[in-house]
PDB file of C-alpha atoms in Angstrom:
ATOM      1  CA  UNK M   1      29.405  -5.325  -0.044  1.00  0.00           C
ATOM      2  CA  UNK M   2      30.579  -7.890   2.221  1.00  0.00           C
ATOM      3  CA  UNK M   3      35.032  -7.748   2.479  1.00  0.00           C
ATOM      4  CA  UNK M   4      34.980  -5.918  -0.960  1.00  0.00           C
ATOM      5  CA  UNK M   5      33.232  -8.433  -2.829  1.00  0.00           C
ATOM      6  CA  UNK M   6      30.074  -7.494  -4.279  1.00  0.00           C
ATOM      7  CA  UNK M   7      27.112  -9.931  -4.587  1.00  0.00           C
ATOM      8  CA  UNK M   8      24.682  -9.366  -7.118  1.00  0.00           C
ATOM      9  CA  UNK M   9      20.675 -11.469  -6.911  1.00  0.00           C
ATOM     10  CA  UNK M  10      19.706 -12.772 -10.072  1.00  0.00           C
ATOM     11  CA  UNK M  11      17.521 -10.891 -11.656  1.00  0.00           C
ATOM     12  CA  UNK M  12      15.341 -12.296 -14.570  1.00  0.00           C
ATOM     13  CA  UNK M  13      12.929  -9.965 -16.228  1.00  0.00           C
ATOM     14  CA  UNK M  14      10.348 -12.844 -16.981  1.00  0.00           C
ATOM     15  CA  UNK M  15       9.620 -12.988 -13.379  1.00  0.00           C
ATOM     16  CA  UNK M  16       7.315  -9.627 -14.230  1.00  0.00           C
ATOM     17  CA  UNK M  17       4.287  -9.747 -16.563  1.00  0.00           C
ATOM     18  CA  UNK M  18       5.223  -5.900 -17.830  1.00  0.00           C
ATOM     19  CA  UNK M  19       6.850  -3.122 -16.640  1.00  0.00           C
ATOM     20  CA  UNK M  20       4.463  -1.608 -14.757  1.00  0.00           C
ATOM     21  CA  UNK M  21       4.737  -4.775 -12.540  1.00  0.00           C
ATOM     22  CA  UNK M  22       7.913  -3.851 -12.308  1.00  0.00           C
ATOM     23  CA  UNK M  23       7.355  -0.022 -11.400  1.00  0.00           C
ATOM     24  CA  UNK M  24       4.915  -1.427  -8.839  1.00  0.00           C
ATOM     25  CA  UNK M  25       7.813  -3.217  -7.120  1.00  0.00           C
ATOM     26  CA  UNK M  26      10.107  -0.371  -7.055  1.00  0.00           C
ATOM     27  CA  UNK M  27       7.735   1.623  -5.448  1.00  0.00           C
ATOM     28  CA  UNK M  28       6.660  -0.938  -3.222  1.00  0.00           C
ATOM     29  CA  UNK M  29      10.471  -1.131  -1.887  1.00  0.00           C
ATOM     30  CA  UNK M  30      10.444   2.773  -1.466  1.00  0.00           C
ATOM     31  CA  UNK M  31       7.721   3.001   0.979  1.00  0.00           C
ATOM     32  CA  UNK M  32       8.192  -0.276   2.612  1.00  0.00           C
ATOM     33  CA  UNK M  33       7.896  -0.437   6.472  1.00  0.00           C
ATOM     34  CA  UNK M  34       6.556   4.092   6.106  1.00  0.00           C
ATOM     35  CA  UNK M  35       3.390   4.882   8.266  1.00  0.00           C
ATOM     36  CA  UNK M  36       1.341   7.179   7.132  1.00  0.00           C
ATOM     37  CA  UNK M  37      -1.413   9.598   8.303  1.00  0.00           C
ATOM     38  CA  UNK M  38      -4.423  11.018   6.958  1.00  0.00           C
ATOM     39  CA  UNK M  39      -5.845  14.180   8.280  1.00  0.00           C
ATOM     40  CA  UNK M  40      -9.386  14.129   6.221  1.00  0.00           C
ATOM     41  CA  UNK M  41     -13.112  15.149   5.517  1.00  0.00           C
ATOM     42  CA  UNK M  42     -16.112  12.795   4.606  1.00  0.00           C
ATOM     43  CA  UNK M  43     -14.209  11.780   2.127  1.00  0.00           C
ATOM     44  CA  UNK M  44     -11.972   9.649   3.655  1.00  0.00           C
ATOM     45  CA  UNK M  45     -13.974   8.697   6.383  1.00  0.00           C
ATOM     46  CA  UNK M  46     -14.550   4.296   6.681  1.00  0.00           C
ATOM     47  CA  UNK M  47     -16.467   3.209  10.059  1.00  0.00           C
ATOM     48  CA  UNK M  48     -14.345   1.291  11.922  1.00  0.00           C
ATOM     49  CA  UNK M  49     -11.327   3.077  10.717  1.00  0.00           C
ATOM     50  CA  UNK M  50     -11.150   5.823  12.262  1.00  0.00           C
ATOM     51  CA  UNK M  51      -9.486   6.686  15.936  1.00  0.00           C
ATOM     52  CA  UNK M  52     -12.545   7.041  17.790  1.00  0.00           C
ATOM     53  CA  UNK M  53     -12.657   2.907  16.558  1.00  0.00           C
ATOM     54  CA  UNK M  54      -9.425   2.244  18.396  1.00  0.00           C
ATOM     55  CA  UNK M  55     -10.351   0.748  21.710  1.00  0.00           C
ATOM     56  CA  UNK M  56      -8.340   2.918  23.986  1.00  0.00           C
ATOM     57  CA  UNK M  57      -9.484   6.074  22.146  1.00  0.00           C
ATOM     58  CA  UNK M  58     -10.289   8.909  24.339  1.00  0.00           C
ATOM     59  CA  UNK M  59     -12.271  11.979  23.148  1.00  0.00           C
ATOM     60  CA  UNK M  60     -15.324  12.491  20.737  1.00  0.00           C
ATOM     61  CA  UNK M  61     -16.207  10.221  18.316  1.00  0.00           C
ATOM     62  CA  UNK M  62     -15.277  10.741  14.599  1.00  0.00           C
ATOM     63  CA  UNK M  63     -18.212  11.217  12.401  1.00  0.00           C
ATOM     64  CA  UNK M  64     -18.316   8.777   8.788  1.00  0.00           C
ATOM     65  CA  UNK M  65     -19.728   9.567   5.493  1.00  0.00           C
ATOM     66  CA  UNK M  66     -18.906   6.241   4.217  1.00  0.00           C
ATOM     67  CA  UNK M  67     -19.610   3.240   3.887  1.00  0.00           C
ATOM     68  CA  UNK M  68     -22.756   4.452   1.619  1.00  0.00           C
ATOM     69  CA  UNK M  69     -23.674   4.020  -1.979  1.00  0.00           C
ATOM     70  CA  UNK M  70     -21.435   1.669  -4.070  1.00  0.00           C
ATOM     71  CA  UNK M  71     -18.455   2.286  -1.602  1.00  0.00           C
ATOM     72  CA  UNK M  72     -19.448  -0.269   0.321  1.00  0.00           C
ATOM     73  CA  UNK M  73     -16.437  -2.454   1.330  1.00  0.00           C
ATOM     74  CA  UNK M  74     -13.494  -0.358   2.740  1.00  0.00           C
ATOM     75  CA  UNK M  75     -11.454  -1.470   0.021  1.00  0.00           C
ATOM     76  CA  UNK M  76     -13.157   0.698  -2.770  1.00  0.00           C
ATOM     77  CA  UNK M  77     -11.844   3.477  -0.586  1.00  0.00           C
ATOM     78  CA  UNK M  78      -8.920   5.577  -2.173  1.00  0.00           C
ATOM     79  CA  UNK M  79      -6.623   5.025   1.052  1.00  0.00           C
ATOM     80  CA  UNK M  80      -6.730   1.623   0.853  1.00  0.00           C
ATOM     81  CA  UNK M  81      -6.546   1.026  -2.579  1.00  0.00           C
ATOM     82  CA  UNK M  82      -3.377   3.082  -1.836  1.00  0.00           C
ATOM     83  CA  UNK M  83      -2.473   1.007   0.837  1.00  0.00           C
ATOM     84  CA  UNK M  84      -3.080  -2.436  -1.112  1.00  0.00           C
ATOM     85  CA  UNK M  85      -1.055  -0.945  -4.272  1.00  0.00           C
ATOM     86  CA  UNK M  86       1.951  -0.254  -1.677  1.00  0.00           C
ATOM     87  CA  UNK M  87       1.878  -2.777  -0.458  1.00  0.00           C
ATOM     88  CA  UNK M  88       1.112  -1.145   3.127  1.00  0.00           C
ATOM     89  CA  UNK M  89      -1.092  -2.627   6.145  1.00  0.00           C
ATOM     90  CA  UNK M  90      -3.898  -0.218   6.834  1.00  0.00           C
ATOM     91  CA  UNK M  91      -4.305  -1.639  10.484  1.00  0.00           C
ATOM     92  CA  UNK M  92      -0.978  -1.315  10.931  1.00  0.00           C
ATOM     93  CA  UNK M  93       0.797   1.425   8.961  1.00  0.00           C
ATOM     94  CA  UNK M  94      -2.249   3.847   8.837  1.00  0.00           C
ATOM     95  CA  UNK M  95      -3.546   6.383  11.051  1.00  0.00           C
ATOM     96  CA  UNK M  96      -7.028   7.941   9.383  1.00  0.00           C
ATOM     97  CA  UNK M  97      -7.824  10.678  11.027  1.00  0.00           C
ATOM     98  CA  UNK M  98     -10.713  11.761   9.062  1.00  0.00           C
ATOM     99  CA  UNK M  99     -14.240  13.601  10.459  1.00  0.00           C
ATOM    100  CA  UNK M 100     -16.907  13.937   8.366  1.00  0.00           C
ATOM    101  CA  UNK M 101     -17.772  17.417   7.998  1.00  0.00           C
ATOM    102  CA  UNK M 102     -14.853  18.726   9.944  1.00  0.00           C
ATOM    103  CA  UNK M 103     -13.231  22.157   8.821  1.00  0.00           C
ATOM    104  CA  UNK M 104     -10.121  23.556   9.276  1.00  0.00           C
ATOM    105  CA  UNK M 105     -11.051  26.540  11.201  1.00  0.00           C
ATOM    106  CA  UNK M 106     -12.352  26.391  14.791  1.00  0.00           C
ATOM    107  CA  UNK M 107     -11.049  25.996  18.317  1.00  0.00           C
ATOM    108  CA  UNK M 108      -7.248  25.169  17.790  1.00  0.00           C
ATOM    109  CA  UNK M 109      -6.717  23.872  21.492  1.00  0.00           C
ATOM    110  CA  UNK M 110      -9.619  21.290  21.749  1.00  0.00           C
ATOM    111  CA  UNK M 111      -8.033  18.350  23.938  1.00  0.00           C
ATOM    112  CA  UNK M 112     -11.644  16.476  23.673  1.00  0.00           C
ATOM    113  CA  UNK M 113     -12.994  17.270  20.010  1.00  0.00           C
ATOM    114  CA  UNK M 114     -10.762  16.344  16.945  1.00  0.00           C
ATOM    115  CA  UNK M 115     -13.348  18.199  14.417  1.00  0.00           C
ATOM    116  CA  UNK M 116     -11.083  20.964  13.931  1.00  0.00           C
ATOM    117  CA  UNK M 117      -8.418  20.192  11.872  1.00  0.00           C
ATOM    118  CA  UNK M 118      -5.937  22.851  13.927  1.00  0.00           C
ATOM    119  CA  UNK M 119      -7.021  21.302  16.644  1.00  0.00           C
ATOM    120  CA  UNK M 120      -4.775  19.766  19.456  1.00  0.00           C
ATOM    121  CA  UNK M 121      -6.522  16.898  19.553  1.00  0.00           C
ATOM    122  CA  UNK M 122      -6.605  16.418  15.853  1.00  0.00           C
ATOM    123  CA  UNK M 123      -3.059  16.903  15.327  1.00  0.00           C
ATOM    124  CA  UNK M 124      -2.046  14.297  18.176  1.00  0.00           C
ATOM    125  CA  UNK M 125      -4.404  11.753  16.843  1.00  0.00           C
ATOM    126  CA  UNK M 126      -2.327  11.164  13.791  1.00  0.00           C
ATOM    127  CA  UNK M 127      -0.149   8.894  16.643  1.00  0.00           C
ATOM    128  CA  UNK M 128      -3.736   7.367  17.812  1.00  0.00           C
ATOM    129  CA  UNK M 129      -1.590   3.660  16.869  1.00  0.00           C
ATOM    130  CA  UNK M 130       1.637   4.692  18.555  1.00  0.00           C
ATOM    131  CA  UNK M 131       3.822   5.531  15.627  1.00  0.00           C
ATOM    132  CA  UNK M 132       5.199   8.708  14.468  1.00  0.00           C
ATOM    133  CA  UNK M 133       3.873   9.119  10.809  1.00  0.00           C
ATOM    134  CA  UNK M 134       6.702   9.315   8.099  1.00  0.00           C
ATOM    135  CA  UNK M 135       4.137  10.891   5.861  1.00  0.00           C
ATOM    136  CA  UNK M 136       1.186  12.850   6.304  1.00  0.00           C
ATOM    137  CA  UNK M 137      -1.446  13.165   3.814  1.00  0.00           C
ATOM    138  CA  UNK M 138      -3.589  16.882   4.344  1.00  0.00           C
ATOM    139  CA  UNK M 139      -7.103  16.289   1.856  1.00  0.00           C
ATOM    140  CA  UNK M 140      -9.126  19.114   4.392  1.00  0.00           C
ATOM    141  CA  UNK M 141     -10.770  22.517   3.735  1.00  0.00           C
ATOM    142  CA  UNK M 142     -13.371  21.519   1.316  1.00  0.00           C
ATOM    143  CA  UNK M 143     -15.920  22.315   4.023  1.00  0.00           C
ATOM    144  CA  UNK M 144     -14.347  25.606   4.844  1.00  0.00           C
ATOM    145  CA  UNK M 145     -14.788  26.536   1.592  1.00  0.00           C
ATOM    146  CA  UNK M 146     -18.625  25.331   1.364  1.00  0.00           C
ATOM    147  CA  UNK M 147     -19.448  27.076   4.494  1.00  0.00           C
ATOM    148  CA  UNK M 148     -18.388  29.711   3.290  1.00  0.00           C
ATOM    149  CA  UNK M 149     -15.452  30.551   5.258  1.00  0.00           C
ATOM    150  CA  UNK M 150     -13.647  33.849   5.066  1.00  0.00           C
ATOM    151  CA  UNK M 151     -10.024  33.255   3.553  1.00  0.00           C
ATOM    152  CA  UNK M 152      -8.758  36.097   5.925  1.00  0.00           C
ATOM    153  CA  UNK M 153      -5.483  38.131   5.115  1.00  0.00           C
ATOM    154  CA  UNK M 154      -2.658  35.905   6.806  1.00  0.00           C
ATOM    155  CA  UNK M 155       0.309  36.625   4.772  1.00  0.00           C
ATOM    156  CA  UNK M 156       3.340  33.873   4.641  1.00  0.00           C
ATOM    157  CA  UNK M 157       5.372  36.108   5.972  1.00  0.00           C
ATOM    158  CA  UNK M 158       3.594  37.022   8.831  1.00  0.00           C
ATOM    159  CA  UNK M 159       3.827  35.281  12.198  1.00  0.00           C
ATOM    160  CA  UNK M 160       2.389  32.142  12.754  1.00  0.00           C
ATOM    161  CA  UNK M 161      -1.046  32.498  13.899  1.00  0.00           C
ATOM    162  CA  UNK M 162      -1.935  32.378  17.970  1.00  0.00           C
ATOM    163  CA  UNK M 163      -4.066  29.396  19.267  1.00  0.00           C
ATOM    164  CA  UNK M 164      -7.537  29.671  19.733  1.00  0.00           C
ATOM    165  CA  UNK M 165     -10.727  30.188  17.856  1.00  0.00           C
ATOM    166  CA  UNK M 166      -9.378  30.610  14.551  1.00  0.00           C
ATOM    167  CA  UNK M 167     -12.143  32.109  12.104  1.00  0.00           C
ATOM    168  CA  UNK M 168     -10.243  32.491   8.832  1.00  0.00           C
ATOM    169  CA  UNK M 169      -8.661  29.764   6.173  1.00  0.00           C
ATOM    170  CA  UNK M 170      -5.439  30.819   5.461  1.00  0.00           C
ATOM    171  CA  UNK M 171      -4.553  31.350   9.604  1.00  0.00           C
ATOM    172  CA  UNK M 172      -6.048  27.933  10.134  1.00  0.00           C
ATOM    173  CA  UNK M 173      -4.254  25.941   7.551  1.00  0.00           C
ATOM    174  CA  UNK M 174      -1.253  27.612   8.642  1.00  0.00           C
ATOM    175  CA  UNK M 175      -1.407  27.150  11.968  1.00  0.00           C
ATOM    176  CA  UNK M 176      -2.288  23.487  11.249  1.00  0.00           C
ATOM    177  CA  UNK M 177       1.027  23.035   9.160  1.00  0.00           C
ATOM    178  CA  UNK M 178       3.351  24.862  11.799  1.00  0.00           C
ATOM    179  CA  UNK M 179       1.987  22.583  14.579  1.00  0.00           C
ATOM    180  CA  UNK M 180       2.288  19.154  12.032  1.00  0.00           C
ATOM    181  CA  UNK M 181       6.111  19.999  11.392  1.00  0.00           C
ATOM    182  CA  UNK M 182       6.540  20.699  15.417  1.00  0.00           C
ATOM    183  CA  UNK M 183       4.584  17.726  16.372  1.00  0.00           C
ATOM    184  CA  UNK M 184       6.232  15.257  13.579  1.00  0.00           C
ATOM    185  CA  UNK M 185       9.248  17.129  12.425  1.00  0.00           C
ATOM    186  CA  UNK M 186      10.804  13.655  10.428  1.00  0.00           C
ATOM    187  CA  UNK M 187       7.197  13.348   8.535  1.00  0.00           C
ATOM    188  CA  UNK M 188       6.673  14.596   4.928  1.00  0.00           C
ATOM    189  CA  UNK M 189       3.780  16.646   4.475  1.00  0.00           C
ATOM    190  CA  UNK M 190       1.241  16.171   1.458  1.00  0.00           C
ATOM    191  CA  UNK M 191      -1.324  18.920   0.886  1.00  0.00           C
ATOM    192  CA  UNK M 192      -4.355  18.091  -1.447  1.00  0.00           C
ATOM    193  CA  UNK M 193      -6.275  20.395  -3.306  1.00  0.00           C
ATOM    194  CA  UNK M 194     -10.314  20.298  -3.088  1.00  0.00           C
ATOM    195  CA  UNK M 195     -12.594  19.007  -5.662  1.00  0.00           C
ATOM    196  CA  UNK M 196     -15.409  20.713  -7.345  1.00  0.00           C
ATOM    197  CA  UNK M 197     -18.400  20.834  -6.491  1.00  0.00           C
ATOM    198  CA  UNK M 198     -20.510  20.161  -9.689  1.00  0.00           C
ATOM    199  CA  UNK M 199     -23.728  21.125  -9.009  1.00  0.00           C
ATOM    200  CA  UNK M 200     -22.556  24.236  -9.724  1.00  0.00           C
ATOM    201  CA  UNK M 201     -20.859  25.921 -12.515  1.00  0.00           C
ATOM    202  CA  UNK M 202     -18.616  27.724 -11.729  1.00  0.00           C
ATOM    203  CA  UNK M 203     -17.988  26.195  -8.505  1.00  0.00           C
ATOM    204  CA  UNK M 204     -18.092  29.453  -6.120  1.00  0.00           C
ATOM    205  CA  UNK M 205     -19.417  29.358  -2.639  1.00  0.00           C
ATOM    206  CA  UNK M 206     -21.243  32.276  -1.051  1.00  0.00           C
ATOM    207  CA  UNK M 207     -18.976  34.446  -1.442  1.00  0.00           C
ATOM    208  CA  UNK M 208     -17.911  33.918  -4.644  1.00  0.00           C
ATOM    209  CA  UNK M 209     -14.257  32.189  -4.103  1.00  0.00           C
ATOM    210  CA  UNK M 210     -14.424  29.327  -6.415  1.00  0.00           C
ATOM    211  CA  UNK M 211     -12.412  26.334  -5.867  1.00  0.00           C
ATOM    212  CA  UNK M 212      -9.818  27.359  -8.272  1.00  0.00           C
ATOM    213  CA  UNK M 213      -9.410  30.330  -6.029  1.00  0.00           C
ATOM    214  CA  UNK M 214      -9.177  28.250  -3.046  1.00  0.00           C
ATOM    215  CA  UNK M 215      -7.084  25.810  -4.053  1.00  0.00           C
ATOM    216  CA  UNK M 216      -4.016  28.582  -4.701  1.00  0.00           C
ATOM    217  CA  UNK M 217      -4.248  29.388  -0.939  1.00  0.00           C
ATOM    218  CA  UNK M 218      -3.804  25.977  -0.216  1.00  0.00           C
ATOM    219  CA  UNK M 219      -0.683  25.894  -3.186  1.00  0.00           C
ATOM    220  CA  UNK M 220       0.841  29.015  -1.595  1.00  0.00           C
ATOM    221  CA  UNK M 221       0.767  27.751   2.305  1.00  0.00           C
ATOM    222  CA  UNK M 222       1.626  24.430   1.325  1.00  0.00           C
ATOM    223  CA  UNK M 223       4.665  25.696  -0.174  1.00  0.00           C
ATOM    224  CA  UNK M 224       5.606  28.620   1.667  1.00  0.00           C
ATOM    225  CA  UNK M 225       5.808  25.467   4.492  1.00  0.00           C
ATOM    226  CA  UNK M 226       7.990  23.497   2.399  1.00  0.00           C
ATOM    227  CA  UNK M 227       5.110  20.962   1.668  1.00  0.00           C
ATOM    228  CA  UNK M 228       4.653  18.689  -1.538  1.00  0.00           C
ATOM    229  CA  UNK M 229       1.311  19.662  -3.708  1.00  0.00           C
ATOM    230  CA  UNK M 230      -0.687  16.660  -5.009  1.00  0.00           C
ATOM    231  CA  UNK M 231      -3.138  18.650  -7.212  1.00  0.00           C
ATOM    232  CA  UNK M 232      -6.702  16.315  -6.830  1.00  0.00           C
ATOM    233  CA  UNK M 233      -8.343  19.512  -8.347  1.00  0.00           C
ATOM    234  CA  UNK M 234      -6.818  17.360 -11.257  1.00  0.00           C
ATOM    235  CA  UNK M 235      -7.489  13.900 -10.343  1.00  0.00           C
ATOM    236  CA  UNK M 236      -9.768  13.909 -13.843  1.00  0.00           C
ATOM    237  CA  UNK M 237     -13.282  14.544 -12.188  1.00  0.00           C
ATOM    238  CA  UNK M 238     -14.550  17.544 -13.954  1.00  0.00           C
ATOM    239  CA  UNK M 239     -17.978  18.615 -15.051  1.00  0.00           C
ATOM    240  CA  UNK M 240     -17.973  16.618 -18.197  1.00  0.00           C
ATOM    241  CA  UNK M 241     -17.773  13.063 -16.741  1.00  0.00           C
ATOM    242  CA  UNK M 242     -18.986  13.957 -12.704  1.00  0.00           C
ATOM    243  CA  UNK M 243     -21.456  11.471 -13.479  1.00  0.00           C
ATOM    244  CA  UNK M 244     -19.376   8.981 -13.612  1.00  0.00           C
ATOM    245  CA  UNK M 245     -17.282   9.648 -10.727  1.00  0.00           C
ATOM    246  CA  UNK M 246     -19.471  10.886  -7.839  1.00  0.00           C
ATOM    247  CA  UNK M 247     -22.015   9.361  -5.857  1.00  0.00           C
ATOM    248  CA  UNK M 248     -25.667   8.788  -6.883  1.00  0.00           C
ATOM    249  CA  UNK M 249     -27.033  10.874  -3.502  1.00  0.00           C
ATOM    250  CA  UNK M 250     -24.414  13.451  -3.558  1.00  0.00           C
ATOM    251  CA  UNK M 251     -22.317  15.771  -5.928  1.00  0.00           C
ATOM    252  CA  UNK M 252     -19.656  16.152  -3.572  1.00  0.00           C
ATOM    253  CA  UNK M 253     -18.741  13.037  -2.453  1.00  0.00           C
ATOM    254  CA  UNK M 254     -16.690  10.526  -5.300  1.00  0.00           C
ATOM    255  CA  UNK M 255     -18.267   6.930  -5.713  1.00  0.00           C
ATOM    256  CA  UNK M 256     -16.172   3.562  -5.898  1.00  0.00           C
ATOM    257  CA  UNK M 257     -14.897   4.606  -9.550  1.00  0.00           C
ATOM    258  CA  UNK M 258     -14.191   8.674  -8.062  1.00  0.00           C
ATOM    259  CA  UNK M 259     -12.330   6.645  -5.020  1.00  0.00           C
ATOM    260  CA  UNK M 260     -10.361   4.527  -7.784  1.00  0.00           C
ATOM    261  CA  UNK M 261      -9.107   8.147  -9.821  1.00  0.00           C
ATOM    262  CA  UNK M 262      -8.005   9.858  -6.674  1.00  0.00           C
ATOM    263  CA  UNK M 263      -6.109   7.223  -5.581  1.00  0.00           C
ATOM    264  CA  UNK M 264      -4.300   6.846  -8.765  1.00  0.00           C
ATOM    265  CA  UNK M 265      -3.574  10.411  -8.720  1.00  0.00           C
ATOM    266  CA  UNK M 266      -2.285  10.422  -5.312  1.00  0.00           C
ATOM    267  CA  UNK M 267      -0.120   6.971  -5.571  1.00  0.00           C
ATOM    268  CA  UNK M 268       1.371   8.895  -8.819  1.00  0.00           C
ATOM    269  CA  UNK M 269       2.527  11.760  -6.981  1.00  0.00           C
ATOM    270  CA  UNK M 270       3.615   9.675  -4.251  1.00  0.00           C
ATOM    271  CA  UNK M 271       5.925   8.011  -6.262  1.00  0.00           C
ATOM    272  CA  UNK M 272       7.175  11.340  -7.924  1.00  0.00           C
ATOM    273  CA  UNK M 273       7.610  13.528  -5.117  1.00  0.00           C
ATOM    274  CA  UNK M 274       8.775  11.000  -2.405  1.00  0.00           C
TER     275      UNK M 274
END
């Protein structure tokens, strides 16, 4: 509007092949100029992406899974494909603070060590490019669950958990929620469920939780924290085609085509939920 007169840009439908070219610019627009934040496991680990790569990093150095097997380039990674489909800068717009290995649980006040998810130093490393993150993408607890972890008996109605060692699941992704909406209070939190792990069937760790059973803790905190769900339990990887999807050294860790479903899956719910 401009003095009550409206101007309206030509728009001429030719200028897009189909209309998914054209759903691909609408949802370019929506997240133009967002930064997002990834607080991760192996699998969303790149060398040279990571915070400990930043050059004024202090603390311990992330640990990568990848690059290895045919995700070789960072771009066969499911962040940035994300990034590339929206249109985002990675080096710019993109804070991946992802640890090989790392867990939920542990020692929530580590100032050094950004393993633990809960952690202090894990939590203010989603900033590591000096930006607050508008959104904040949570794809953690897979190892918890493959450790065997004990879920514990934190109830969503019980008070948040105290700092410290934290031993049990459902405490620890709790307490790493409440401290992500104190830390970033504008950002929009995205909880991921875990994959399976397909060399077994059904997939139960040692003590017999299988991820089906994990995953609806993760449902039930995410929500009871006013969190959006993107269900990668889902993502189309199941025993049938696991194959096809996961790495030739590993049954736990998704290959270039795996990378390409999950980030589908995630840019999908994106778009829905955002």
């Amino acid at each position: 509007f401009s003095n009550g007169n409206i101007q309206v840009k030509h728009f001429n439908s030719a200028d897009f092949e189909d209309f998914e070219d054209f759903d691909k610019l609408l949802l370019n627009q929506k997240f133009k100029d967002k930064k997002f934040a990834i607080i991760g496991d192996s699998i969303s680990t790149y060398a040279g992406w990571l915070p400990s790569d930043v050059t004024y990093y202090e603390g311990d150095a992330y640990a990568t899974y990848y690059p290895n097997g045919d995700v070789d380039d960072v771009n066969k990674t499911w962040w940035y494909k994300m990034c590339t489909y929206m249109d985002i800068d990675p080096s710019t717009q993109l804070n991946n603070c992802s640890w090989s290995g790392s867990q939920v649980t542990g020692s929530s006040t580590s100032t050094t060590s950004a393993f633990v998810a809960c952690s202090n130093k894990r939590i203010d490393d989603l900033m590591i490019r000096r930006y607050f993150p508008d959104i904040i993408i949570c794809w953690i607890s897979c190892n918890d669950w493959a450790a065997n972890v004990d879920l514990g008996n934190w109830q969503v109605t019980d008070a948040i958990p105290a700092e410290g060692t934290i031993s049990q699941a459902r405490a620890a992704y709790a307490l790493m929620l409440n401290k992500l909406h104190i830390r970033y209070p504008e950002a929009r939190i995205f909880c991921c469920t875990i994959l399976d792990d397909v060399r077994y069937w059904p997939s139960n760790n040692g003590n017999g939780v299988s991820t089906y059973q994990w995953n609806q803790n993760i449902i039930e905190i995410a929500n009871a924290f006013g969190c959006d769900i993107i269900d990668l339990h889902n993502c189309g990887i199941n025993y049938s085609n696991f194959a096809r999807y996961y790495s030739v050294d590993s049954e736990l860790h998704p290959n270039a085509a795996g990378q390409t479903l999950i980030a589908k899956k995630i840019i999908a719910e994106l778009n829905a939920k955002y």
